[in-house]
CSV table of C-alpha atoms in Angstrom, one decimal:
chain,number,residue,atom,x,y,z
A,1431,TYR,CA,84.5,65.3,88.6
A,1432,GLY,CA,85.2,65.6,92.3
A,1433,ILE,CA,81.9,64.5,94.0
A,1434,PRO,CA,81.3,61.3,92.0
A,1435,ARG,CA,85.0,60.3,92.5
A,1436,ASP,CA,84.8,61.0,96.2
A,1437,ALA,CA,87.5,63.6,96.0
A,1438,VAL,CA,85.1,66.1,97.6
A,1439,PRO,CA,82.8,65.1,100.5
A,1440,LYS,CA,79.2,64.8,99.2
A,1441,ASP,CA,77.9,66.9,102.0
A,1442,ARG,CA,80.2,69.9,101.3
A,1443,ASN,CA,78.4,73.0,100.2
A,1444,LEU,CA,80.4,74.0,97.1
A,1445,ALA,CA,78.2,77.0,96.4
A,1446,GLN,CA,80.0,78.9,99.1
A,1447,TYR,CA,83.1,79.0,96.9
A,1448,LEU,CA,81.4,80.6,93.9
A,1449,LYS,CA,82.2,84.2,93.5
A,1450,ILE,CA,80.2,86.3,91.1
A,1451,THR,CA,82.0,89.2,89.6
A,1452,GLU,CA,80.4,92.5,90.4
A,1453,PRO,CA,78.9,94.5,87.4
A,1454,GLY,CA,81.8,96.3,85.8
A,1455,GLY,CA,84.3,94.0,87.3
A,1456,ALA,CA,87.4,92.8,85.5
A,1457,LYS,CA,86.8,90.3,82.8
A,1458,LYS,CA,89.6,88.4,81.2
A,1459,PRO,CA,89.0,86.5,78.0
A,1460,GLY,CA,89.7,82.8,78.2
A,1461,LEU,CA,91.0,80.6,75.6
A,1462,SER,CA,88.7,79.8,72.7
A,1463,VAL,CA,87.6,76.2,72.1
A,1464,ALA,CA,89.7,76.3,68.9
A,1465,GLU,CA,92.8,77.4,70.9
A,1466,LEU,CA,92.2,74.7,73.5
A,1467,GLU,CA,92.0,72.2,70.7
A,1468,LEU,CA,95.3,73.4,69.2
A,1469,ILE,CA,96.9,73.0,72.6
A,1470,ARG,CA,95.4,69.5,73.0
A,1471,LYS,CA,96.8,68.4,69.6
A,1472,ALA,CA,100.2,69.8,70.4
A,1473,ALA,CA,100.2,67.9,73.7
A,1474,GLU,CA,99.1,64.7,71.9
A,1475,ASN,CA,102.0,65.2,69.5
A,1476,GLY,CA,104.5,65.2,72.4
A,1477,ASP,CA,105.0,69.0,73.1
A,1478,PRO,CA,105.9,68.9,76.8
A,1479,PHE,CA,104.9,72.5,77.5
A,1480,ALA,CA,101.6,72.1,75.7
A,1481,SER,CA,100.8,69.3,78.1
A,1482,ILE,CA,101.5,71.6,81.0
A,1483,VAL,CA,99.2,74.3,79.6
A,1484,LEU,CA,96.5,71.7,78.9
A,1485,CYS,CA,96.6,70.5,82.5
A,1486,HIS,CA,96.5,74.2,83.6
A,1487,CYS,CA,93.3,74.7,81.6
A,1488,TYR,CA,91.6,71.7,83.2
A,1489,LEU,CA,92.8,72.0,86.8
A,1490,GLY,CA,91.9,75.7,87.1
A,1491,PHE,CA,94.7,76.7,89.5
A,1492,ARG,CA,96.1,80.2,89.3
A,1493,PRO,CA,99.4,80.1,87.4
A,1494,THR,CA,101.6,80.6,90.5
A,1495,ALA,CA,99.6,77.9,92.4
A,1496,LEU,CA,100.0,75.4,89.4
A,1497,LEU,CA,103.7,76.0,89.2
A,1498,ALA,CA,104.1,75.4,93.0
A,1499,LEU,CA,102.5,72.0,92.9
A,1500,THR,CA,104.9,69.2,93.8
A,1501,VAL,CA,104.7,65.4,93.5
A,1502,ASP,CA,103.8,65.4,97.2
A,1503,ASP,CA,100.7,67.4,96.4
A,1504,TYR,CA,99.3,64.7,94.1
A,1505,ASP,CA,97.3,61.7,95.4
A,1506,PRO,CA,97.6,59.0,92.7
A,1507,LYS,CA,94.9,56.8,94.3
A,1508,ARG,CA,92.3,59.6,94.4
A,1509,ARG,CA,93.7,61.3,91.3
A,1510,THR,CA,93.6,64.7,93.0
A,1511,PHE,CA,95.9,67.6,93.7
A,1512,VAL,CA,95.8,69.6,97.0
A,1513,GLY,CA,97.0,73.1,96.6
A,1514,GLY,CA,96.1,76.7,95.9
A,1515,ILE,CA,97.0,80.1,97.1
A,1516,LYS,CA,95.6,83.6,97.7
A,1517,THR,CA,92.0,83.2,98.9
A,1518,GLU,CA,90.4,81.2,101.7
A,1519,ALA,CA,88.5,79.1,99.2
A,1520,GLY,CA,91.6,78.5,97.1
A,1521,ILE,CA,94.2,77.6,99.8
A,1522,GLY,CA,94.6,73.9,100.3
A,1523,ARG,CA,91.7,72.9,98.0
A,1524,THR,CA,91.3,69.4,96.6
A,1525,VAL,CA,91.2,69.4,92.8
A,1526,PRO,CA,90.3,66.2,90.9
A,1527,VAL,CA,92.2,65.5,87.7
A,1528,SER,CA,89.9,65.2,84.7
A,1529,PRO,CA,90.3,62.0,82.7
A,1530,LYS,CA,91.0,64.2,79.7
A,1531,ILE,CA,94.4,65.1,81.2
A,1532,GLN,CA,95.2,62.1,83.4
A,1533,LYS,CA,97.8,60.7,81.0
A,1534,TYR,CA,99.6,64.0,81.0
A,1535,VAL,CA,99.5,64.3,84.8
A,1536,ASP,CA,100.8,60.8,85.1
A,1537,ALA,CA,103.7,61.5,82.8
A,1538,LEU,CA,104.5,64.8,84.4
A,1539,VAL,CA,104.5,63.3,87.9
A,1540,ALA,CA,106.7,60.4,86.8
A,1541,SER,CA,109.2,62.8,85.2
A,1542,ALA,CA,109.3,65.1,88.2
A,1543,ALA,CA,110.2,62.3,90.6
A,1544,SER,CA,110.1,64.4,93.7
A,1545,GLY,CA,110.0,68.1,92.6
A,1546,SER,CA,107.7,70.4,90.8
A,1547,VAL,CA,105.1,68.6,88.7
A,1548,PHE,CA,104.5,71.5,86.3
A,1549,GLY,CA,108.1,72.6,86.0
A,1550,ILE,CA,111.2,71.7,84.0
A,1551,LEU,CA,112.7,68.3,85.0
A,1552,GLY,CA,111.3,68.7,88.5
A,1553,GLN,CA,112.6,72.2,88.9
A,1554,THR,CA,110.1,75.0,89.6
A,1555,MET,CA,109.4,77.2,86.6
A,1556,SER,CA,109.1,80.9,87.3
A,1557,LEU,CA,105.9,82.7,86.5
A,1558,GLU,CA,107.7,84.9,84.0
A,1559,ASP,CA,109.1,81.9,82.2
A,1560,TYR,CA,105.7,80.2,82.2
A,1561,ARG,CA,104.0,83.3,80.7
A,1562,GLU,CA,106.6,83.8,78.1
A,1563,ARG,CA,106.4,80.1,77.0
A,1564,PHE,CA,102.6,80.2,77.1
A,1565,TYR,CA,102.4,83.2,74.7
A,1566,GLN,CA,105.1,81.7,72.5
A,1567,LEU,CA,103.1,78.4,72.3
A,1568,LEU,CA,99.9,80.2,71.4
A,1569,GLN,CA,101.6,82.3,68.8
A,1570,GLN,CA,103.2,79.2,67.3
A,1571,LEU,CA,100.0,77.2,67.3
A,1572,CYS,CA,98.0,80.0,65.7
A,1573,GLU,CA,100.6,80.5,63.0
A,1574,GLU,CA,100.5,76.8,62.2
A,1575,LYS,CA,96.7,76.9,62.1
A,1576,ASP,CA,96.8,79.9,59.8
A,1577,GLN,CA,99.3,78.2,57.5
A,1578,LEU,CA,97.2,75.0,57.4
A,1579,GLU,CA,94.0,77.0,56.6
A,1580,GLU,CA,95.9,78.7,53.7
A,1581,GLN,CA,97.1,75.4,52.4
A,1582,LEU,CA,93.6,73.9,52.6
A,1583,LEU,CA,92.2,77.0,50.8
A,1584,GLU,CA,94.7,76.7,48.0
A,1585,LEU,CA,94.0,73.0,47.7
A,1586,TYR,CA,90.3,73.7,47.5
A,1587,GLU,CA,90.8,76.3,44.9
A,1588,GLN,CA,92.9,73.9,42.8
A,1589,LEU,CA,90.3,71.2,43.0
A,1590,SER,CA,87.3,73.4,42.5
A,1591,PRO,CA,85.9,73.6,38.9
A,1592,VAL,CA,86.2,77.0,37.4
């Protein structure tokens, strides 16, 4: 999204920021497409934390970097955040906001007024609190999905001829 929207200079060599994990390096499983869809639906239904998690998925910041972003780190004209931590490639990088999460970013920025965008009422959320809420959200959404699948299976069995 960055280059066509002029958030990243067209002549910047972005390949220098790609890091390939060495063979045998640590691999962490990401969210499945189904889990991401559950989060998106929860955000659409007004779950404020689901909208934060959805933004996290699309922005790609490390959790601590995401939680540190403030209203001042957001450029509404360019629709980008400037932030990041830890590595040379990650510090102070410009990250464009995907159109898929723009409405959530706009709402979060508006509600934060001047504080942390991805916090609670403008207050910074701790990493521990974020992780706890994240896993609670996933557990809740997966339980709801399982219940819905069970209901659909029961309905199918009731409607199917014997």
